[in-house]
Amino acid sequence: MDKNLEVDSLEMRLQALESRIYGERRNKSGKPVKCTESLARIQAGLTNTANKRERVKILHKKIEDLLKYLDPQFTDHITVPDAMKLEFILAEEDFLLSQAALLEQVNTLQPLLDSAYITGVPEHATKLQRLSQIHIKEQDQTETQSLEVKKLFEEYNKMMFLLSKQFTQWDETLRKMEEAKGIRPVE
């Protein structure tokens, strides 16, 4: 049942595609043009042409050789002899040995990766996230407190400046009054 439905759906999609490509054109018998029929005719024509021509037959036989020659590694295979490849490997011997040592070290450290500490990371991650949120909240509160303290210090400094100025004015006024009365200030 499902396969019939799929085939019908596919045929409807193919007909819609054909009508988009060919529009309302019809073939010689008056039926709508079908893509598959056109492609089959073209394939048959190409096959007939290929079978009639000797050069094409030879080319078909040599396609595997041509594909082998077109492979980029084929030129390396031809141009680089085995002795040269061996020299390349020997030149990189130190690097290869160091990489092998690192791989052995990874293999020896593998049990550490399987330890309970590493496997417990996901549950610690949720705790860490919660602590991070608390830390961010406390940073915001600290910033607010710092701004309030700064504001209070500014007000304190302003008040002290005004008091100092007022005391200076009072001292000046008192000094002038003492001079006017002829009283000497006590030092």
JSON list of C-alpha atoms in Angstrom, two decimals:
[
{"chain": "A", "resi": 1, "resn": "MET", "atom": "CA", "xyz": [0.00, 0.00, 0.00]},
{"chain": "A", "resi": 2, "resn": "ASP", "atom": "CA", "xyz": [2.78, 2.42, 1.00]},
{"chain": "A", "resi": 3, "resn": "LYS", "atom": "CA", "xyz": [4.89, 1.54, -2.04]},
{"chain": "A", "resi": 4, "resn": "ASN", "atom": "CA", "xyz": [1.97, 2.25, -4.37]},
{"chain": "A", "resi": 5, "resn": "LEU", "atom": "CA", "xyz": [1.44, 5.56, -2.63]},
{"chain": "A", "resi": 6, "resn": "GLU", "atom": "CA", "xyz": [5.15, 6.38, -2.99]},
{"chain": "A", "resi": 7, "resn": "VAL", "atom": "CA", "xyz": [5.15, 5.44, -6.69]},
{"chain": "A", "resi": 8, "resn": "ASP", "atom": "CA", "xyz": [2.03, 7.53, -7.32]},
{"chain": "A", "resi": 9, "resn": "SER", "atom": "CA", "xyz": [3.59, 10.45, -5.48]},
{"chain": "A", "resi": 10, "resn": "LEU", "atom": "CA", "xyz": [6.79, 10.09, -7.48]},
{"chain": "A", "resi": 11, "resn": "GLU", "atom": "CA", "xyz": [4.86, 9.94, -10.77]},
{"chain": "A", "resi": 12, "resn": "MET", "atom": "CA", "xyz": [2.92, 13.08, -9.85]},
{"chain": "A", "resi": 13, "resn": "ARG", "atom": "CA", "xyz": [6.15, 14.91, -9.03]},
{"chain": "A", "resi": 14, "resn": "LEU", "atom": "CA", "xyz": [7.70, 13.74, -12.32]},
{"chain": "A", "resi": 15, "resn": "GLN", "atom": "CA", "xyz": [4.67, 14.93, -14.28]},
{"chain": "A", "resi": 16, "resn": "ALA", "atom": "CA", "xyz": [4.82, 18.30, -12.54]},
{"chain": "A", "resi": 17, "resn": "LEU", "atom": "CA", "xyz": [8.52, 18.56, -13.38]},
{"chain": "A", "resi": 18, "resn": "GLU", "atom": "CA", "xyz": [7.90, 17.59, -17.01]},
{"chain": "A", "resi": 19, "resn": "SER", "atom": "CA", "xyz": [5.13, 20.15, -17.34]},
{"chain": "A", "resi": 20, "resn": "ARG", "atom": "CA", "xyz": [7.46, 22.81, -15.96]},
{"chain": "A", "resi": 21, "resn": "ILE", "atom": "CA", "xyz": [10.25, 21.88, -18.35]},
{"chain": "A", "resi": 22, "resn": "TYR", "atom": "CA", "xyz": [8.27, 21.20, -21.52]},
{"chain": "A", "resi": 23, "resn": "GLY", "atom": "CA", "xyz": [5.11, 23.19, -20.81]},
{"chain": "A", "resi": 24, "resn": "GLU", "atom": "CA", "xyz": [2.20, 22.07, -22.98]},
{"chain": "A", "resi": 25, "resn": "ARG", "atom": "CA", "xyz": [4.32, 20.64, -25.82]},
{"chain": "A", "resi": 26, "resn": "ARG", "atom": "CA", "xyz": [3.25, 17.34, -27.28]},
{"chain": "A", "resi": 27, "resn": "ASN", "atom": "CA", "xyz": [5.12, 14.68, -29.23]},
{"chain": "A", "resi": 28, "resn": "LYS", "atom": "CA", "xyz": [4.17, 13.48, -32.75]},
{"chain": "A", "resi": 29, "resn": "SER", "atom": "CA", "xyz": [1.37, 11.25, -31.48]},
{"chain": "A", "resi": 30, "resn": "GLY", "atom": "CA", "xyz": [-0.23, 14.09, -29.48]},
{"chain": "A", "resi": 31, "resn": "LYS", "atom": "CA", "xyz": [0.79, 12.82, -26.05]},
{"chain": "A", "resi": 32, "resn": "PRO", "atom": "CA", "xyz": [2.63, 15.07, -23.58]},
{"chain": "A", "resi": 33, "resn": "VAL", "atom": "CA", "xyz": [6.43, 14.87, -23.82]},
{"chain": "A", "resi": 34, "resn": "LYS", "atom": "CA", "xyz": [8.02, 12.69, -21.14]},
{"chain": "A", "resi": 35, "resn": "CYS", "atom": "CA", "xyz": [11.52, 13.38, -19.78]},
{"chain": "A", "resi": 36, "resn": "THR", "atom": "CA", "xyz": [12.28, 9.72, -19.31]},
{"chain": "A", "resi": 37, "resn": "GLU", "atom": "CA", "xyz": [11.39, 8.92, -22.90]},
{"chain": "A", "resi": 38, "resn": "SER", "atom": "CA", "xyz": [13.59, 11.74, -24.17]},
{"chain": "A", "resi": 39, "resn": "LEU", "atom": "CA", "xyz": [16.49, 10.63, -21.97]},
{"chain": "A", "resi": 40, "resn": "ALA", "atom": "CA", "xyz": [16.07, 7.01, -23.09]},
{"chain": "A", "resi": 41, "resn": "ARG", "atom": "CA", "xyz": [16.13, 8.08, -26.77]},
{"chain": "A", "resi": 42, "resn": "ILE", "atom": "CA", "xyz": [19.25, 10.17, -26.20]},
{"chain": "A", "resi": 43, "resn": "GLN", "atom": "CA", "xyz": [20.98, 7.30, -24.36]},
{"chain": "A", "resi": 44, "resn": "ALA", "atom": "CA", "xyz": [20.10, 4.87, -27.15]},
{"chain": "A", "resi": 45, "resn": "GLY", "atom": "CA", "xyz": [21.42, 7.32, -29.76]},
{"chain": "A", "resi": 46, "resn": "LEU", "atom": "CA", "xyz": [24.70, 7.78, -27.90]},
{"chain": "A", "resi": 47, "resn": "THR", "atom": "CA", "xyz": [25.11, 4.04, -27.45]},
{"chain": "A", "resi": 48, "resn": "ASN", "atom": "CA", "xyz": [24.48, 3.40, -31.17]},
{"chain": "A", "resi": 49, "resn": "THR", "atom": "CA", "xyz": [26.93, 6.11, -32.15]},
{"chain": "A", "resi": 50, "resn": "ALA", "atom": "CA", "xyz": [29.54, 4.77, -29.75]},
{"chain": "A", "resi": 51, "resn": "ASN", "atom": "CA", "xyz": [29.14, 1.22, -31.06]},
{"chain": "A", "resi": 52, "resn": "LYS", "atom": "CA", "xyz": [29.50, 2.34, -34.67]},
{"chain": "A", "resi": 53, "resn": "ARG", "atom": "CA", "xyz": [32.73, 4.24, -34.18]},
{"chain": "A", "resi": 54, "resn": "GLU", "atom": "CA", "xyz": [35.90, 2.27, -33.59]},
{"chain": "A", "resi": 55, "resn": "ARG", "atom": "CA", "xyz": [37.67, 5.08, -31.74]},
{"chain": "A", "resi": 56, "resn": "VAL", "atom": "CA", "xyz": [34.88, 5.34, -29.17]},
{"chain": "A", "resi": 57, "resn": "LYS", "atom": "CA", "xyz": [35.01, 1.58, -28.58]},
{"chain": "A", "resi": 58, "resn": "ILE", "atom": "CA", "xyz": [38.74, 1.79, -27.91]},
{"chain": "A", "resi": 59, "resn": "LEU", "atom": "CA", "xyz": [38.17, 4.74, -25.60]},
{"chain": "A", "resi": 60, "resn": "HIS", "atom": "CA", "xyz": [35.58, 2.80, -23.58]},
{"chain": "A", "resi": 61, "resn": "LYS", "atom": "CA", "xyz": [38.05, -0.02, -23.15]},
{"chain": "A", "resi": 62, "resn": "LYS", "atom": "CA", "xyz": [40.73, 2.35, -21.90]},
{"chain": "A", "resi": 63, "resn": "ILE", "atom": "CA", "xyz": [38.58, 4.33, -19.47]},
{"chain": "A", "resi": 64, "resn": "GLU", "atom": "CA", "xyz": [40.02, 2.50, -16.47]},
{"chain": "A", "resi": 65, "resn": "ASP", "atom": "CA", "xyz": [43.53, 3.33, -17.61]},
{"chain": "A", "resi": 66, "resn": "LEU", "atom": "CA", "xyz": [42.56, 6.96, -18.16]},
{"chain": "A", "resi": 67, "resn": "LEU", "atom": "CA", "xyz": [41.02, 7.20, -14.70]},
{"chain": "A", "resi": 68, "resn": "LYS", "atom": "CA", "xyz": [44.19, 5.73, -13.23]},
{"chain": "A", "resi": 69, "resn": "TYR", "atom": "CA", "xyz": [46.30, 8.30, -15.09]},
{"chain": "A", "resi": 70, "resn": "LEU", "atom": "CA", "xyz": [44.03, 11.16, -13.96]},
{"chain": "A", "resi": 71, "resn": "ASP", "atom": "CA", "xyz": [44.44, 10.25, -10.30]},
{"chain": "A", "resi": 72, "resn": "PRO", "atom": "CA", "xyz": [46.76, 12.85, -8.66]},
{"chain": "A", "resi": 73, "resn": "GLN", "atom": "CA", "xyz": [48.55, 10.15, -6.64]},
{"chain": "A", "resi": 74, "resn": "PHE", "atom": "CA", "xyz": [49.52, 8.33, -9.84]},
{"chain": "A", "resi": 75, "resn": "THR", "atom": "CA", "xyz": [52.09, 11.01, -10.68]},
{"chain": "A", "resi": 76, "resn": "ASP", "atom": "CA", "xyz": [53.58, 10.64, -7.19]},
{"chain": "A", "resi": 77, "resn": "HIS", "atom": "CA", "xyz": [53.73, 6.89, -7.71]},
{"chain": "A", "resi": 78, "resn": "ILE", "atom": "CA", "xyz": [55.59, 7.31, -11.01]},
{"chain": "A", "resi": 79, "resn": "THR", "atom": "CA", "xyz": [57.87, 10.21, -10.09]},
{"chain": "A", "resi": 80, "resn": "VAL", "atom": "CA", "xyz": [58.83, 9.27, -6.53]},
{"chain": "A", "resi": 81, "resn": "PRO", "atom": "CA", "xyz": [60.74, 5.99, -6.30]},
{"chain": "A", "resi": 82, "resn": "ASP", "atom": "CA", "xyz": [60.50, 3.75, -3.26]},
{"chain": "A", "resi": 83, "resn": "ALA", "atom": "CA", "xyz": [64.02, 4.67, -2.13]},
{"chain": "A", "resi": 84, "resn": "MET", "atom": "CA", "xyz": [63.00, 8.35, -2.04]},
{"chain": "A", "resi": 85, "resn": "LYS", "atom": "CA", "xyz": [59.86, 7.50, -0.07]},
{"chain": "A", "resi": 86, "resn": "LEU", "atom": "CA", "xyz": [62.03, 5.62, 2.41]},
{"chain": "A", "resi": 87, "resn": "GLU", "atom": "CA", "xyz": [64.27, 8.70, 2.76]},
{"chain": "A", "resi": 88, "resn": "PHE", "atom": "CA", "xyz": [61.19, 10.86, 3.43]},
{"chain": "A", "resi": 89, "resn": "ILE", "atom": "CA", "xyz": [60.14, 8.50, 6.20]},
{"chain": "A", "resi": 90, "resn": "LEU", "atom": "CA", "xyz": [63.64, 8.36, 7.69]},
{"chain": "A", "resi": 91, "resn": "ALA", "atom": "CA", "xyz": [63.88, 12.16, 7.58]},
{"chain": "A", "resi": 92, "resn": "GLU", "atom": "CA", "xyz": [60.72, 12.37, 9.68]},
{"chain": "A", "resi": 93, "resn": "GLU", "atom": "CA", "xyz": [61.82, 9.58, 12.02]},
{"chain": "A", "resi": 94, "resn": "ASP", "atom": "CA", "xyz": [62.29, 11.87, 15.04]},
{"chain": "A", "resi": 95, "resn": "PHE", "atom": "CA", "xyz": [58.89, 13.45, 14.56]},
{"chain": "A", "resi": 96, "resn": "LEU", "atom": "CA", "xyz": [57.22, 10.05, 14.13]},
{"chain": "A", "resi": 97, "resn": "LEU", "atom": "CA", "xyz": [58.93, 8.70, 17.26]},
{"chain": "A", "resi": 98, "resn": "SER", "atom": "CA", "xyz": [57.86, 11.73, 19.30]},
{"chain": "A", "resi": 99, "resn": "GLN", "atom": "CA", "xyz": [54.29, 11.31, 18.08]},
{"chain": "A", "resi": 100, "resn": "ALA", "atom": "CA", "xyz": [54.40, 7.62, 18.99]},
{"chain": "A", "resi": 101, "resn": "ALA", "atom": "CA", "xyz": [55.66, 8.51, 22.47]},
{"chain": "A", "resi": 102, "resn": "LEU", "atom": "CA", "xyz": [52.83, 11.01, 22.88]},
{"chain": "A", "resi": 103, "resn": "LEU", "atom": "CA", "xyz": [50.31, 8.38, 21.82]},
{"chain": "A", "resi": 104, "resn": "GLU", "atom": "CA", "xyz": [51.72, 5.94, 24.35]},
{"chain": "A", "resi": 105, "resn": "GLN", "atom": "CA", "xyz": [51.47, 8.63, 27.01]},
{"chain": "A", "resi": 106, "resn": "VAL", "atom": "CA", "xyz": [47.82, 9.21, 26.09]},
{"chain": "A", "resi": 107, "resn": "ASN", "atom": "CA", "xyz": [47.20, 5.47, 26.39]},
{"chain": "A", "resi": 108, "resn": "THR", "atom": "CA", "xyz": [48.80, 5.38, 29.84]},
{"chain": "A", "resi": 109, "resn": "LEU", "atom": "CA", "xyz": [46.77, 8.40, 30.99]},
{"chain": "A", "resi": 110, "resn": "GLN", "atom": "CA", "xyz": [43.49, 6.97, 29.68]},
{"chain": "A", "resi": 111, "resn": "PRO", "atom": "CA", "xyz": [42.47, 5.60, 33.11]},
{"chain": "A", "resi": 112, "resn": "LEU", "atom": "CA", "xyz": [42.64, 9.14, 34.48]},
{"chain": "A", "resi": 113, "resn": "LEU", "atom": "CA", "xyz": [40.08, 10.24, 31.92]},
{"chain": "A", "resi": 114, "resn": "ASP", "atom": "CA", "xyz": [37.79, 7.43, 33.05]},
{"chain": "A", "resi": 115, "resn": "SER", "atom": "CA", "xyz": [38.11, 8.40, 36.73]},
{"chain": "A", "resi": 116, "resn": "ALA", "atom": "CA", "xyz": [35.19, 9.41, 38.93]},
{"chain": "A", "resi": 117, "resn": "TYR", "atom": "CA", "xyz": [36.38, 13.02, 38.97]},
{"chain": "A", "resi": 118, "resn": "ILE", "atom": "CA", "xyz": [36.06, 13.37, 35.21]},
{"chain": "A", "resi": 119, "resn": "THR", "atom": "CA", "xyz": [32.82, 11.40, 34.95]},
{"chain": "A", "resi": 120, "resn": "GLY", "atom": "CA", "xyz": [31.32, 13.58, 37.71]},
{"chain": "A", "resi": 121, "resn": "VAL", "atom": "CA", "xyz": [31.92, 16.80, 35.78]},
{"chain": "A", "resi": 122, "resn": "PRO", "atom": "CA", "xyz": [28.33, 17.18, 34.52]},
{"chain": "A", "resi": 123, "resn": "GLU", "atom": "CA", "xyz": [26.87, 17.26, 38.03]},
{"chain": "A", "resi": 124, "resn": "HIS", "atom": "CA", "xyz": [29.58, 19.72, 39.11]},
{"chain": "A", "resi": 125, "resn": "ALA", "atom": "CA", "xyz": [28.80, 21.86, 36.11]},
{"chain": "A", "resi": 126, "resn": "THR", "atom": "CA", "xyz": [25.30, 22.58, 37.39]},
{"chain": "A", "resi": 127, "resn": "LYS", "atom": "CA", "xyz": [26.73, 23.57, 40.79]},
{"chain": "A", "resi": 128, "resn": "LEU", "atom": "CA", "xyz": [29.33, 25.73, 39.10]},
{"chain": "A", "resi": 129, "resn": "GLN", "atom": "CA", "xyz": [26.68, 27.42, 37.01]},
{"chain": "A", "resi": 130, "resn": "ARG", "atom": "CA", "xyz": [24.62, 28.15, 40.12]},
{"chain": "A", "resi": 131, "resn": "LEU", "atom": "CA", "xyz": [27.71, 29.54, 41.88]},
{"chain": "A", "resi": 132, "resn": "SER", "atom": "CA", "xyz": [28.53, 31.64, 38.83]},
{"chain": "A", "resi": 133, "resn": "GLN", "atom": "CA", "xyz": [25.07, 33.17, 38.92]},
{"chain": "A", "resi": 134, "resn": "ILE", "atom": "CA", "xyz": [25.46, 33.92, 42.64]},
{"chain": "A", "resi": 135, "resn": "HIS", "atom": "CA", "xyz": [28.88, 35.44, 41.96]},
{"chain": "A", "resi": 136, "resn": "ILE", "atom": "CA", "xyz": [27.47, 37.67, 39.20]},
{"chain": "A", "resi": 137, "resn": "LYS", "atom": "CA", "xyz": [24.64, 38.77, 41.50]},
{"chain": "A", "resi": 138, "resn": "GLU", "atom": "CA", "xyz": [27.09, 39.59, 44.27]},
{"chain": "A", "resi": 139, "resn": "GLN", "atom": "CA", "xyz": [29.29, 41.51, 41.85]},
{"chain": "A", "resi": 140, "resn": "ASP", "atom": "CA", "xyz": [26.27, 43.61, 40.88]},
{"chain": "A", "resi": 141, "resn": "GLN", "atom": "CA", "xyz": [25.50, 44.21, 44.56]},
{"chain": "A", "resi": 142, "resn": "THR", "atom": "CA", "xyz": [29.14, 45.14, 45.21]},
{"chain": "A", "resi": 143, "resn": "GLU", "atom": "CA", "xyz": [29.06, 47.60, 42.35]},
{"chain": "A", "resi": 144, "resn": "THR", "atom": "CA", "xyz": [25.88, 49.16, 43.74]},
{"chain": "A", "resi": 145, "resn": "GLN", "atom": "CA", "xyz": [27.41, 49.38, 47.21]},
{"chain": "A", "resi": 146, "resn": "SER", "atom": "CA", "xyz": [30.59, 50.91, 45.78]},
{"chain": "A", "resi": 147, "resn": "LEU", "atom": "CA", "xyz": [28.57, 53.58, 44.01]},
{"chain": "A", "resi": 148, "resn": "GLU", "atom": "CA", "xyz": [26.67, 54.37, 47.22]},
{"chain": "A", "resi": 149, "resn": "VAL", "atom": "CA", "xyz": [29.90, 54.57, 49.25]},
{"chain": "A", "resi": 150, "resn": "LYS", "atom": "CA", "xyz": [31.46, 56.81, 46.62]},
{"chain": "A", "resi": 151, "resn": "LYS", "atom": "CA", "xyz": [28.41, 59.04, 46.74]},
{"chain": "A", "resi": 152, "resn": "LEU", "atom": "CA", "xyz": [28.61, 59.23, 50.55]},
{"chain": "A", "resi": 153, "resn": "PHE", "atom": "CA", "xyz": [32.33, 60.08, 50.42]},
{"chain": "A", "resi": 154, "resn": "GLU", "atom": "CA", "xyz": [31.62, 62.84, 47.92]},
{"chain": "A", "resi": 155, "resn": "GLU", "atom": "CA", "xyz": [28.89, 64.23, 50.18]},
{"chain": "A", "resi": 156, "resn": "TYR", "atom": "CA", "xyz": [31.22, 63.94, 53.22]},
{"chain": "A", "resi": 157, "resn": "ASN", "atom": "CA", "xyz": [34.03, 65.75, 51.39]},
{"chain": "A", "resi": 158, "resn": "LYS", "atom": "CA", "xyz": [31.63, 68.42, 50.24]},
{"chain": "A", "resi": 159, "resn": "MET", "atom": "CA", "xyz": [30.29, 68.86, 53.79]},
{"chain": "A", "resi": 160, "resn": "MET", "atom": "CA", "xyz": [33.83, 69.04, 55.26]},
{"chain": "A", "resi": 161, "resn": "PHE", "atom": "CA", "xyz": [34.82, 71.61, 52.64]},
{"chain": "A", "resi": 162, "resn": "LEU", "atom": "CA", "xyz": [31.77, 73.72, 53.44]},
{"chain": "A", "resi": 163, "resn": "LEU", "atom": "CA", "xyz": [32.37, 73.42, 57.22]},
{"chain": "A", "resi": 164, "resn": "SER", "atom": "CA", "xyz": [36.03, 74.33, 56.78]},
{"chain": "A", "resi": 165, "resn": "LYS", "atom": "CA", "xyz": [35.03, 77.33, 54.69]},
{"chain": "A", "resi": 166, "resn": "GLN", "atom": "CA", "xyz": [32.42, 78.34, 57.30]},
{"chain": "A", "resi": 167, "resn": "PHE", "atom": "CA", "xyz": [34.92, 78.02, 60.17]},
{"chain": "A", "resi": 168, "resn": "THR", "atom": "CA", "xyz": [37.42, 80.10, 58.18]},
{"chain": "A", "resi": 169, "resn": "GLN", "atom": "CA", "xyz": [34.79, 82.79, 57.64]},
{"chain": "A", "resi": 170, "resn": "TRP", "atom": "CA", "xyz": [33.85, 82.73, 61.33]},
{"chain": "A", "resi": 171, "resn": "ASP", "atom": "CA", "xyz": [37.50, 82.94, 62.32]},
{"chain": "A", "resi": 172, "resn": "GLU", "atom": "CA", "xyz": [38.00, 85.90, 60.00]},
{"chain": "A", "resi": 173, "resn": "THR", "atom": "CA", "xyz": [34.88, 87.62, 61.33]},
{"chain": "A", "resi": 174, "resn": "LEU", "atom": "CA", "xyz": [35.94, 86.99, 64.95]},
{"chain": "A", "resi": 175, "resn": "ARG", "atom": "CA", "xyz": [39.44, 88.27, 64.27]},
{"chain": "A", "resi": 176, "resn": "LYS", "atom": "CA", "xyz": [38.04, 91.47, 62.72]},
{"chain": "A", "resi": 177, "resn": "MET", "atom": "CA", "xyz": [35.73, 91.99, 65.72]},
{"chain": "A", "resi": 178, "resn": "GLU", "atom": "CA", "xyz": [38.64, 91.44, 68.16]},
{"chain": "A", "resi": 179, "resn": "GLU", "atom": "CA", "xyz": [40.79, 93.92, 66.26]},
{"chain": "A", "resi": 180, "resn": "ALA", "atom": "CA", "xyz": [37.95, 96.45, 66.30]},
{"chain": "A", "resi": 181, "resn": "LYS", "atom": "CA", "xyz": [37.64, 96.12, 70.09]},
{"chain": "A", "resi": 182, "resn": "GLY", "atom": "CA", "xyz": [41.35, 96.00, 70.57]},
{"chain": "A", "resi": 183, "resn": "ILE", "atom": "CA", "xyz": [41.50, 92.52, 72.04]},
{"chain": "A", "resi": 184, "resn": "ARG", "atom": "CA", "xyz": [44.53, 90.52, 71.28]},
{"chain": "A", "resi": 185, "resn": "PRO", "atom": "CA", "xyz": [43.90, 86.94, 70.13]},
{"chain": "A", "resi": 186, "resn": "VAL", "atom": "CA", "xyz": [45.23, 84.22, 72.38]},
{"chain": "A", "resi": 187, "resn": "GLU", "atom": "CA", "xyz": [47.78, 82.03, 70.74]}
]
